[in-house]
Coordinates of C-alpha atoms in Angstrom, one line a residue:
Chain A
X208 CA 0.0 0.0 0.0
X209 CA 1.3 3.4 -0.8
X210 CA 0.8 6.4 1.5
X211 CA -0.8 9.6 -0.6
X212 CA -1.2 12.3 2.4
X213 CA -0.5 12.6 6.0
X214 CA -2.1 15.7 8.1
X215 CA -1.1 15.9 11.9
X216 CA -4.3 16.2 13.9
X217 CA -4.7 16.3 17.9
X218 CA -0.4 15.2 17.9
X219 CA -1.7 12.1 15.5
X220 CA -1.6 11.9 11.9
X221 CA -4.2 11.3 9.9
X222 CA -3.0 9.1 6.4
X223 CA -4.7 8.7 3.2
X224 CA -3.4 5.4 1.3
X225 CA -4.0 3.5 -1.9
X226 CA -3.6 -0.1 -2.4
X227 CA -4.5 -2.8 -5.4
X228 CA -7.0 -4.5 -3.9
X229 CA -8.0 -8.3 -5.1
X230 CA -11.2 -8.2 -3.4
X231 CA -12.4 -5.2 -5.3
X232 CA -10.3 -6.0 -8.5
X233 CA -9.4 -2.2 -8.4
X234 CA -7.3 0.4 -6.6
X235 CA -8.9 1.4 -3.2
X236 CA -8.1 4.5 -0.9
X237 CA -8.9 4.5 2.4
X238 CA -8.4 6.7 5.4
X239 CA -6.3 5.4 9.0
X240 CA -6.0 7.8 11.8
X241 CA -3.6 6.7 14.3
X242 CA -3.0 8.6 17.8
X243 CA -0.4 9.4 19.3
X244 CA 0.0 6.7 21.5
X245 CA 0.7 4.9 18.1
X246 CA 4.2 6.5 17.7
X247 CA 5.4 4.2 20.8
X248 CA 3.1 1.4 20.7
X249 CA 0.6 -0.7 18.8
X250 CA -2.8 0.4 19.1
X251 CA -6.5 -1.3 19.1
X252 CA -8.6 -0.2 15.9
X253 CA -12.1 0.8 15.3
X254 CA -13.7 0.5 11.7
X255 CA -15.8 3.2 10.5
X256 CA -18.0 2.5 8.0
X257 CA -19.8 5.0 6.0
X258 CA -23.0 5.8 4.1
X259 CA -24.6 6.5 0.8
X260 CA -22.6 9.0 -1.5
X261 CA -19.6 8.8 0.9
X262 CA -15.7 8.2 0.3
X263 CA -13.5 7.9 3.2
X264 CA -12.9 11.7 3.4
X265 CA -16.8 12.6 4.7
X266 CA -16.0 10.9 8.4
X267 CA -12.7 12.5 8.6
X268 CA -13.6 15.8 7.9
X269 CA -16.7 16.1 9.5
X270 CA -17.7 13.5 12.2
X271 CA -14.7 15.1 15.0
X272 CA -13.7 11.8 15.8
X273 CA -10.4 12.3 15.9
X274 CA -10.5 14.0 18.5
X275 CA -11.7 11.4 20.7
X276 CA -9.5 8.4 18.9
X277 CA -6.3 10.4 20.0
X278 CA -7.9 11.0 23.9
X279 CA -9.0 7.4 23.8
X280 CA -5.0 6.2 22.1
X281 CA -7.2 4.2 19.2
X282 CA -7.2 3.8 15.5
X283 CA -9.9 4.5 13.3
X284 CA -10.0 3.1 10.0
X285 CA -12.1 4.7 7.4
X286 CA -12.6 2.6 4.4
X287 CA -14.3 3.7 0.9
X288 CA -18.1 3.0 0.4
X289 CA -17.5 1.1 -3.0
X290 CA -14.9 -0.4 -5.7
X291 CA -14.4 2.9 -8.1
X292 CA -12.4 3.6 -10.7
X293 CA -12.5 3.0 -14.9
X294 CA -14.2 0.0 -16.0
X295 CA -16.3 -0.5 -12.6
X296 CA -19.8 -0.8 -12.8
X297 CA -21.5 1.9 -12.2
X298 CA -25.1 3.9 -12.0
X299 CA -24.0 7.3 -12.6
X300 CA -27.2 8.8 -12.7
X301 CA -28.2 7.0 -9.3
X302 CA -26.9 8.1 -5.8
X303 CA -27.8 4.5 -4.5
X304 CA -26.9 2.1 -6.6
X305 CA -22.7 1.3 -7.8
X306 CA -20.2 3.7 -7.2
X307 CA -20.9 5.3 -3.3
X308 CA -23.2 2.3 -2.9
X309 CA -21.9 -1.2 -2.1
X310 CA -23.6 -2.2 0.7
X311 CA -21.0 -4.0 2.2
X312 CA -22.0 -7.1 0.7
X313 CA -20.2 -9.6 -2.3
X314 CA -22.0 -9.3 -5.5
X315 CA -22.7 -12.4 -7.4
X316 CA -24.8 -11.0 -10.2
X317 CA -23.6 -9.1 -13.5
X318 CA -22.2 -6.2 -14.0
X319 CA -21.4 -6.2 -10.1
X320 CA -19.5 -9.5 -9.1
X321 CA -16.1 -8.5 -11.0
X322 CA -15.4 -5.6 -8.5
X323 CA -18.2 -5.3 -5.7
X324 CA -16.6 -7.4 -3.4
X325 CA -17.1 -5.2 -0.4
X326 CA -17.9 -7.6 2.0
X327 CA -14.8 -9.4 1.9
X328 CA -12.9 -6.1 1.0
X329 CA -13.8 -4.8 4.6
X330 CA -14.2 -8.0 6.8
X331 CA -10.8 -9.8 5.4
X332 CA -8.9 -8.1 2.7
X333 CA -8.7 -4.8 4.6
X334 CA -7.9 -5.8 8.4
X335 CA -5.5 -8.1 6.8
X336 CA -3.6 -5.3 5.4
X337 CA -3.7 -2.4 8.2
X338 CA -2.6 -5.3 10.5
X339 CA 1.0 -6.0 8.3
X340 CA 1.6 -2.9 7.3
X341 CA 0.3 -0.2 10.3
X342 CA 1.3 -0.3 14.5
X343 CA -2.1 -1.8 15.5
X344 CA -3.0 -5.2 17.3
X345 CA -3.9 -7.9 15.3
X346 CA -7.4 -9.2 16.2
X347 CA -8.6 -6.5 18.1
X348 CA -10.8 -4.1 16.8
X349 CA -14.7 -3.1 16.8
X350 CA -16.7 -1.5 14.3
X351 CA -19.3 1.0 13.6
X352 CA -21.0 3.1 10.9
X353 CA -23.5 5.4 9.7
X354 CA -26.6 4.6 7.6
X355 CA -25.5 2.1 5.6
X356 CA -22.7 1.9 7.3
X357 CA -24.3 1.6 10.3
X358 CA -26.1 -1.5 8.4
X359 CA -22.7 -2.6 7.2
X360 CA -21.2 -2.7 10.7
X361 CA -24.0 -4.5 12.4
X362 CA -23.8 -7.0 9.5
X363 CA -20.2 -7.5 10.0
X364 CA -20.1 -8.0 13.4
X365 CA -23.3 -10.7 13.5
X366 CA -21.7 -12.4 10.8
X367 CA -18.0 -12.7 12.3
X368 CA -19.1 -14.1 15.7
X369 CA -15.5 -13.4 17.7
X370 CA -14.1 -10.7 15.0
X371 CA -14.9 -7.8 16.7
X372 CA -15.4 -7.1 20.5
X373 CA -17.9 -4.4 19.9
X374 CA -20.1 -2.8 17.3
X375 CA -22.6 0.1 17.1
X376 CA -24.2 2.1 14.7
X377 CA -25.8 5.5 14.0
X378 CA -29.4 5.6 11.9
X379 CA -28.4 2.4 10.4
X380 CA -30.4 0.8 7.9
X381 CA -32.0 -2.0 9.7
X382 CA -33.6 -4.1 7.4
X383 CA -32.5 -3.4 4.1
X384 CA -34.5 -5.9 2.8
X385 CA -37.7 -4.1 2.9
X386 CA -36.9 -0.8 2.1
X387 CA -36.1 0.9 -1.1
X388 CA -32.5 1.8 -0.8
X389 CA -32.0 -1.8 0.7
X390 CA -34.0 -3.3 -2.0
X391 CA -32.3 -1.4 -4.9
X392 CA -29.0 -2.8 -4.2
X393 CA -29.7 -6.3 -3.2
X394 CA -31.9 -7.0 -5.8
X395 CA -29.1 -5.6 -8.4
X396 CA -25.8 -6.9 -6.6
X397 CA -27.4 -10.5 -5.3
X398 CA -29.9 -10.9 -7.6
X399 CA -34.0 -11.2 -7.2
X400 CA -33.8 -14.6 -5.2
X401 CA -34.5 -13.4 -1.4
X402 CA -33.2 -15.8 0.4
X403 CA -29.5 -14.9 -0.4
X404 CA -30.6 -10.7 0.8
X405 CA -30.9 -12.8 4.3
X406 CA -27.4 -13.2 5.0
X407 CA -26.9 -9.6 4.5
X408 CA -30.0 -8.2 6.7
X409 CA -29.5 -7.0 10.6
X410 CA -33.4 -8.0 11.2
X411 CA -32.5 -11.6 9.4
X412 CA -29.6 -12.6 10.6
X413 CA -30.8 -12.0 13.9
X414 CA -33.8 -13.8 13.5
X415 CA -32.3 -16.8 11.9
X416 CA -30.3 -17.3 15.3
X417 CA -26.4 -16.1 15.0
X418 CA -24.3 -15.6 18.1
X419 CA -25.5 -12.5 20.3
X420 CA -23.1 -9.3 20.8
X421 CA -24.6 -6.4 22.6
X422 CA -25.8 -4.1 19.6
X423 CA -25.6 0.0 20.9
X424 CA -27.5 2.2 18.3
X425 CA -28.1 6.4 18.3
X426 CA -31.0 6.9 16.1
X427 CA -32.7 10.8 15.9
X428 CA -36.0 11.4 16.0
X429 CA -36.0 14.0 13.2
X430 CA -34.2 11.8 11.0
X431 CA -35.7 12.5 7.5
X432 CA -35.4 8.7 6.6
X433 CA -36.7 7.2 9.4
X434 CA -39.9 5.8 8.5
X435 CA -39.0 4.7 5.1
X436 CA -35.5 3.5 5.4
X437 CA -34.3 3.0 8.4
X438 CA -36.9 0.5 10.1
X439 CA -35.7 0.4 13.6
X440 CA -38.9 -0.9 14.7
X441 CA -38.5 -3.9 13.2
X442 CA -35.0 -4.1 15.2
X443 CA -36.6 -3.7 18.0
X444 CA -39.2 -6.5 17.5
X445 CA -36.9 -9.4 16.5
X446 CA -34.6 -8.2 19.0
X447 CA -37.1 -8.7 22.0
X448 CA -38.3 -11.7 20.2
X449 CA -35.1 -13.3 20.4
X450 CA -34.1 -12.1 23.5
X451 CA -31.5 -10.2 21.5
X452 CA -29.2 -7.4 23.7
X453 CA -29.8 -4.1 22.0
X454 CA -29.7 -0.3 23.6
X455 CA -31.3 1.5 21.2
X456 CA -31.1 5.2 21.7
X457 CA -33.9 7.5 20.4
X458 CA -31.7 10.9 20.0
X459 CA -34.9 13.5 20.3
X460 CA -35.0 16.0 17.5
X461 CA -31.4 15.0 15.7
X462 CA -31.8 14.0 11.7
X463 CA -29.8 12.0 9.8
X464 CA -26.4 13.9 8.9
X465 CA -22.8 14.1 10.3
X466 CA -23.8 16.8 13.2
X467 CA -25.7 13.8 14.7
X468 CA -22.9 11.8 14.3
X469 CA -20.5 14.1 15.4
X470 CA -22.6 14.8 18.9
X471 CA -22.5 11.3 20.0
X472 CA -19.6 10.0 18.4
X473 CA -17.5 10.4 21.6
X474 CA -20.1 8.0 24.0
X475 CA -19.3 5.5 20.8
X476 CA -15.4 5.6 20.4
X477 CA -15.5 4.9 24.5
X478 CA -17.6 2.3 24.5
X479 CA -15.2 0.5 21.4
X480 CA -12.2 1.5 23.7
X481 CA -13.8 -0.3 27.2
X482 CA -14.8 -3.3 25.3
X483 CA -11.1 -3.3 23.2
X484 CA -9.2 -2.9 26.3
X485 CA -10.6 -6.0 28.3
Chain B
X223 CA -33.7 38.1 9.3
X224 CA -36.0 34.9 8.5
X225 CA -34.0 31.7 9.6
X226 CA -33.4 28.8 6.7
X227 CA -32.0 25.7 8.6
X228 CA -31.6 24.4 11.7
X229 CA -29.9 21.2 12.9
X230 CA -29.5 20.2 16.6
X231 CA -26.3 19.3 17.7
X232 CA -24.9 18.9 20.9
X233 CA -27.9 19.7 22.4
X234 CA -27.7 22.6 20.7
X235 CA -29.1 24.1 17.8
X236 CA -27.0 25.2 14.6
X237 CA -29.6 27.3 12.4
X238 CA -28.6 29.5 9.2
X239 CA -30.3 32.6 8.5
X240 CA -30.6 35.3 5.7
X241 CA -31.0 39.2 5.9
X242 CA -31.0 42.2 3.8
X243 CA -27.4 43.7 4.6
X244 CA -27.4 47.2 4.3
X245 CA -24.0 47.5 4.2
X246 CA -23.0 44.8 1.8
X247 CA -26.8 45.8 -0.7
X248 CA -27.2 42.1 -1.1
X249 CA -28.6 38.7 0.8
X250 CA -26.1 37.6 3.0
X251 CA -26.6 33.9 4.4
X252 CA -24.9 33.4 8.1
X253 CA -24.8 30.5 10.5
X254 CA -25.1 30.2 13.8
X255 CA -24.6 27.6 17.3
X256 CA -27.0 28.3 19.9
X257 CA -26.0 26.2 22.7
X258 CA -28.2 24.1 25.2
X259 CA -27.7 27.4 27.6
X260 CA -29.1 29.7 25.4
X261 CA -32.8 28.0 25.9
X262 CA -33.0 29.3 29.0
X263 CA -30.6 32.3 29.4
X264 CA -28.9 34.7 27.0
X265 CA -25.8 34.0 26.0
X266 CA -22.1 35.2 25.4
X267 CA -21.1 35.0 21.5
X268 CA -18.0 34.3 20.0
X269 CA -17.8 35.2 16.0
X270 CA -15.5 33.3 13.7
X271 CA -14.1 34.9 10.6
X272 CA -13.2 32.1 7.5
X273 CA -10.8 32.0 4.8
X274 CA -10.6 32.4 1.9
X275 CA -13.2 30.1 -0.5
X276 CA -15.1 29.4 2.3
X277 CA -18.7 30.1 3.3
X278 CA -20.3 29.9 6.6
X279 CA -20.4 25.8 5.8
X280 CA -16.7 25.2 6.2
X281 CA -16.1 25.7 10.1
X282 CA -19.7 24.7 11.2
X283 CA -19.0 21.2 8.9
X284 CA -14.9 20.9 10.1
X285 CA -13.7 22.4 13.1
X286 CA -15.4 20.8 15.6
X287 CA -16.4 23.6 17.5
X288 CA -19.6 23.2 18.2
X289 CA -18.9 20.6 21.1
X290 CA -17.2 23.1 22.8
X291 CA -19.8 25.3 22.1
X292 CA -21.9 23.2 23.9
X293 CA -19.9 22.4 27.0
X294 CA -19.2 26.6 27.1
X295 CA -22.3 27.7 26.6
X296 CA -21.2 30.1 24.3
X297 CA -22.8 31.0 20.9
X298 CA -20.9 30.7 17.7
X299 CA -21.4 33.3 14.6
X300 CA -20.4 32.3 11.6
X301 CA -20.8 35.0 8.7
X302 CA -20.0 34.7 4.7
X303 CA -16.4 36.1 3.7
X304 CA -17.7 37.8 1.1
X305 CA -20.9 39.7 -0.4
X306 CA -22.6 37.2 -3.1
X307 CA -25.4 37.0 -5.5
X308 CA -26.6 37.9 -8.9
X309 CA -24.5 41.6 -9.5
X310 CA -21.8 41.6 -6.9
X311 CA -18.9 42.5 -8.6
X312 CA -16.3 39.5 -8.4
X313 CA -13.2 37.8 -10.2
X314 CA -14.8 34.5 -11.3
X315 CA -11.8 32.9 -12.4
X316 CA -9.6 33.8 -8.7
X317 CA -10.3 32.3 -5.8
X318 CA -8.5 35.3 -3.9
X319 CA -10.2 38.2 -5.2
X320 CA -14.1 38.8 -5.1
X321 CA -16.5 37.0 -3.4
X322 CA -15.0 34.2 -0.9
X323 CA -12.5 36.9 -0.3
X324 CA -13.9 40.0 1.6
X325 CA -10.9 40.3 3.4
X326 CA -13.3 42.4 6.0
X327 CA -12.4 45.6 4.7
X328 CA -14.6 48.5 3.3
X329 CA -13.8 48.6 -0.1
X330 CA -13.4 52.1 -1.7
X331 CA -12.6 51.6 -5.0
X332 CA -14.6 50.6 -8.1
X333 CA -16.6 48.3 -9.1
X334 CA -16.1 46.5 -5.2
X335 CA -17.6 50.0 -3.5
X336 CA -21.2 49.1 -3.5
X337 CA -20.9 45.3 -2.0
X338 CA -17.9 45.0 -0.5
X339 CA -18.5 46.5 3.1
X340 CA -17.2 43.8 5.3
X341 CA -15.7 45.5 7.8
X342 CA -18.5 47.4 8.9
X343 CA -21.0 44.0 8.2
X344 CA -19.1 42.2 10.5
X345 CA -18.2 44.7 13.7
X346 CA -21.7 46.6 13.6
X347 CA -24.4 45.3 11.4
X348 CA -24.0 42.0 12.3
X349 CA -23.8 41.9 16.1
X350 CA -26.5 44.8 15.8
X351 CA -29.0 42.2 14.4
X352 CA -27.6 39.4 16.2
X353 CA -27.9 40.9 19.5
X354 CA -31.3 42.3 18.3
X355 CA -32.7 38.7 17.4
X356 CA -31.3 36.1 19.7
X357 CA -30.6 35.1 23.3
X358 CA -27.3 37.0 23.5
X359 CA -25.8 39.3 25.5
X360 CA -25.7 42.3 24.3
X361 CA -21.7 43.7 23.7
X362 CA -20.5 40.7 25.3
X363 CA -18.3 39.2 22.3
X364 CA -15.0 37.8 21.3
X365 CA -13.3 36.9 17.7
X366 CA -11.4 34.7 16.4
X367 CA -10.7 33.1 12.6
X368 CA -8.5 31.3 10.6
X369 CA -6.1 32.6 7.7
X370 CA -8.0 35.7 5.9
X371 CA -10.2 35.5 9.1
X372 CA -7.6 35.3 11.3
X373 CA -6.3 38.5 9.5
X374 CA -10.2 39.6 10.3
X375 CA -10.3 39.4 13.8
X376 CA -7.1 40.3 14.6
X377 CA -7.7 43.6 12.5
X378 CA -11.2 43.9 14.0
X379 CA -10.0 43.5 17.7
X380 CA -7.1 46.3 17.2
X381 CA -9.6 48.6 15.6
X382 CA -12.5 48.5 18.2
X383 CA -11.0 48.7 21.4
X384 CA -12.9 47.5 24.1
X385 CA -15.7 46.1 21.7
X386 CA -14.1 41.9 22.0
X387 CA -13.6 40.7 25.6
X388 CA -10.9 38.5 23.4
X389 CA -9.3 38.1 19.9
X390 CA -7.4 34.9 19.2
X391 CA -6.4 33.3 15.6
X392 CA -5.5 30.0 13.5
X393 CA -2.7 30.9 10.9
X394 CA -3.6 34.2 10.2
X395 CA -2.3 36.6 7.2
X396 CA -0.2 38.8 9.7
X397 CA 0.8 41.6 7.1
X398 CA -1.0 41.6 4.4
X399 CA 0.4 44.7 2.9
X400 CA 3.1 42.4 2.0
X401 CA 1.7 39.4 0.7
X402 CA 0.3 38.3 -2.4
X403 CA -2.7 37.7 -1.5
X404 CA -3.0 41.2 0.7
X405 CA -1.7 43.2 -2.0
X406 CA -4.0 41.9 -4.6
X407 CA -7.2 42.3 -2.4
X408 CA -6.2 45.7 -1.1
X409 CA -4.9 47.2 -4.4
X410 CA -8.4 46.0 -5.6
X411 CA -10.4 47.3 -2.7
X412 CA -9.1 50.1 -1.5
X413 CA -6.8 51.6 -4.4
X414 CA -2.8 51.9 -5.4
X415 CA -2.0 54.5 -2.2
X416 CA -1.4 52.1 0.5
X417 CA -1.5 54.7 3.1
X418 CA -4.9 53.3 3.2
X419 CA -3.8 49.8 3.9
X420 CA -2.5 50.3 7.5
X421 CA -5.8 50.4 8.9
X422 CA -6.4 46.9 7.6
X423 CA -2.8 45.3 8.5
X424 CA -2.1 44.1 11.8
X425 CA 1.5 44.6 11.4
X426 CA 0.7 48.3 10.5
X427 CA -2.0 48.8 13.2
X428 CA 0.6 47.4 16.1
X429 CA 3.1 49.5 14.9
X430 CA 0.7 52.9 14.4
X431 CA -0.1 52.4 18.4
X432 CA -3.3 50.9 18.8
X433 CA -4.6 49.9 22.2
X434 CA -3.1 46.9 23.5
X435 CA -5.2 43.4 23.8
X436 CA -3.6 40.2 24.0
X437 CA -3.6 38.3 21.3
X438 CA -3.2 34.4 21.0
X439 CA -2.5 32.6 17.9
X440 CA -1.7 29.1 16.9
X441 CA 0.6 28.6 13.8
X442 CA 1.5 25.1 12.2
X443 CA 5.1 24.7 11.5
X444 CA 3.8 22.6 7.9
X445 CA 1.5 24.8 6.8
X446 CA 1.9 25.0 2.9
X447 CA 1.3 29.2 3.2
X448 CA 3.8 30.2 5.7
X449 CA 6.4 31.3 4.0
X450 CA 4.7 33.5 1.1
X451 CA 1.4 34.3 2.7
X452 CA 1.3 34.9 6.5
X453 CA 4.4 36.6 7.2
X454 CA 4.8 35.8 11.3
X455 CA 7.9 36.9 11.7
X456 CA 6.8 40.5 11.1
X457 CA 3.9 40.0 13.8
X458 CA 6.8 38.9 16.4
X459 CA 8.8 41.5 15.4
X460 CA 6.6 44.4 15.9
X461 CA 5.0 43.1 19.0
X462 CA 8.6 43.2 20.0
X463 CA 8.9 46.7 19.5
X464 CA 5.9 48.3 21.2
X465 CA 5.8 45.7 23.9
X466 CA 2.4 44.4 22.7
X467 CA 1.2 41.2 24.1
X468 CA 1.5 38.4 21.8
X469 CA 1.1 34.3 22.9
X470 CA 2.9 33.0 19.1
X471 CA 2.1 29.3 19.6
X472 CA 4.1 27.7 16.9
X473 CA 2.5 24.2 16.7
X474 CA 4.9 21.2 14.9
X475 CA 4.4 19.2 11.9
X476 CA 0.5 21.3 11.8
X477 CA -0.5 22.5 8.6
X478 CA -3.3 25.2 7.3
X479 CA -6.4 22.8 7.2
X480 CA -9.4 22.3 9.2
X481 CA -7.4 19.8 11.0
X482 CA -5.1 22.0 12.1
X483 CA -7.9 23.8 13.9
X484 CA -10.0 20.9 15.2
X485 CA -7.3 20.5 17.2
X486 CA -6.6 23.8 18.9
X487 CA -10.4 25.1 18.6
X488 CA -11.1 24.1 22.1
X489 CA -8.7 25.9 23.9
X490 CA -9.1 28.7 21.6
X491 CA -13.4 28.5 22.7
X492 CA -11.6 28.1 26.3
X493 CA -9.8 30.9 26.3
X494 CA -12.6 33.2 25.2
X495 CA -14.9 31.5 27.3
X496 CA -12.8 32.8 30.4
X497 CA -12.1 36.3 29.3
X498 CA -16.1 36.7 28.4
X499 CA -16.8 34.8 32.4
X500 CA -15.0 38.2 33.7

């Protein structure tokens, strides 16, 4: 991997870096702030992963997490939203759907399966490569994510039982498999057979049984996608059907954009550090 | 003014309004932080002068502040660096000349006369309608800003004695009489004789004799505008030479970003905080 920029921020230094990734079957960028504490030792990591229409460079410029990372001594990773590049498949008149929108799932259907890999890409190729090549502890880090991010992350985590000591999410998408933005990109990247959405659906996977981890969720009131995206409800309901360990926060009167985020982004980055420093 | 957004953060609220500026004859769109404390009781303010390109978006998106903001129970005002809109003279192809760079002085000179009041939008009309319209307290104010804003608030504090409790700054143009970037807004703005520049130039001001404050800024040893643009050395220099209070932090390895000031903006809010407590 190459390093392409490298900005000190609260006595860390926030890198940019590019690598050829297999997974993705194109060249990624993706963001890694490490604290100071890093200089001297290696550090636990949190994964960020974020939403519709984002790169790497919308968490780092305007969620203040930094901040907190250097306080707390731990890294945050901030991977791309989607394979990009000439010759990827692409939507370009769509927002949700290709480029900005991989779901954080492996494609199996045409035009998608050559490059949107992003399931892998963030769950194996990625950690495999910030562990060789950056001062961080192999095996320990947690995740959490925004939107679809926040879907990715809960995804990850329920799906790599041991992977990750924590995970949490703001607004995430909980049930992307009956709402349109959900629906849009499942049905193009896995194709119109249901049953394989499953294994990439929070309110699914929990349902169908996997190993519990305590899920910690912010979700605003006045988020402008609530009630057709974001389907916490239904969260809540297999959750307490299962007997399922969620603290899911109503935030009152916060919507859906990076201020949110940037409000209660501290309380999360803690609660990754407690949990990564047991 | 009729307000045209508001997002809660921290707590808080961060609303943008417009108004009819007299002084600059055209809409002018400002933000501001109201924090939790300003709900129940009027607040102190602290106004924040951007750089150049930037609109009222860049520090409410990047710096952070807000949190402190929050914890301070201080308000944040934000303005526009420039006039705007359809007949405001500008330079469409420069970055540094027109609108996104006010430079906060009155403009004299042809075609900039008629827009290009910044100076007296940002010490009078502004605080006149912000104070008029929102749980502040009246005269109770402070200012701070980064590069051309720094330059701003510096130039505003040694101007209107006893108007800020506190003036502080991130990287700010120093001398601008003898920068590129000075010389080609002040030619442009206020004309060829630069007898008239003095009254804009910190340097110039310190030297003429103007009532002492204390002033506090943070420079980054990396940043990429040092050298040509912001000219410290002549700050320290004359500071020197009338005895003038001057706290030159010179921060390692920081550059001119956002990052940069994310991670001083909370002992800069700090600072103000106390002197506006008194």
């Amino acid at each position: 991997m190459k390093q392409i920029e490298s900005i000190k921020e609260f006595g860390g230094w926030l890198n940019r870096y590019q690598h050829d990734s297999a997974c993705c079957d194109c060249t990624m960028t993706f963001s890694v702030y490490l604290p100071p504490r890093a200089a001297t030792e290696k550090v636990p990591v949190v994964y960020w992963l974020s939403g519709l229409t984002c790169t790497d460079n919308n968490v780092r410029t305007k969620a203040g997490a930094q901040r907190y990372a250097s306080e707390l001594g731990i890294a945050l990773v901030m991977p791309d939203t989607s394979p990009r590049g000439e010759g990827v498949a692409d939507e370009p008149d769509r927002y949700d759907l290709g480029m900005g929108a991989g779901f954080y799932v492996n494609a199996t259907e045409q035009p998608w399966v050559r490059h949107y890999l992003m399931y892998d890409y963030v769950t194996r190729e990625l950690p495999a490569l910030i562990e060789a090549e950056l001062p961080v502890v192999a095996g320990l880090k947690s995740i959490t994510g925004h939107s679809m991010g926040g879907h990715g992350a809960l995804v990850c985590a329920l799906r790599e039982p041991g992977a990750y000591r924590s995970v949490s999410a703001f607004a995430p998408i909980c049930h992307p498999s009956v709402c349109g933005w959900g629906q849009g990109c499942f049905g193009a990247y896995l194709g119109e057979n249901r049953e394989s959405w499953k294994a990439y659906d929070t309110v699914e996977l929990i349902r169908s049984g996997v190993a519990k981890i305590p899920l910690l969720i912010d979700q605003g009131t006045g988020d402008e996608f609530l009630a057709d995206q974001l389907h916490h409800q239904d969260l809540q309901a297999v959750c307490q059907e299962k007997d399922f360990p969620l603290t899911l926060r109503m935030q009152d009167g916060y919507d859906h954009s990076y201020h949110f985020i940037a409000t209660f982004i501290g309380e999360h980055l803690a609660y990754h550090a407690q949990a990564l420093s047991r």
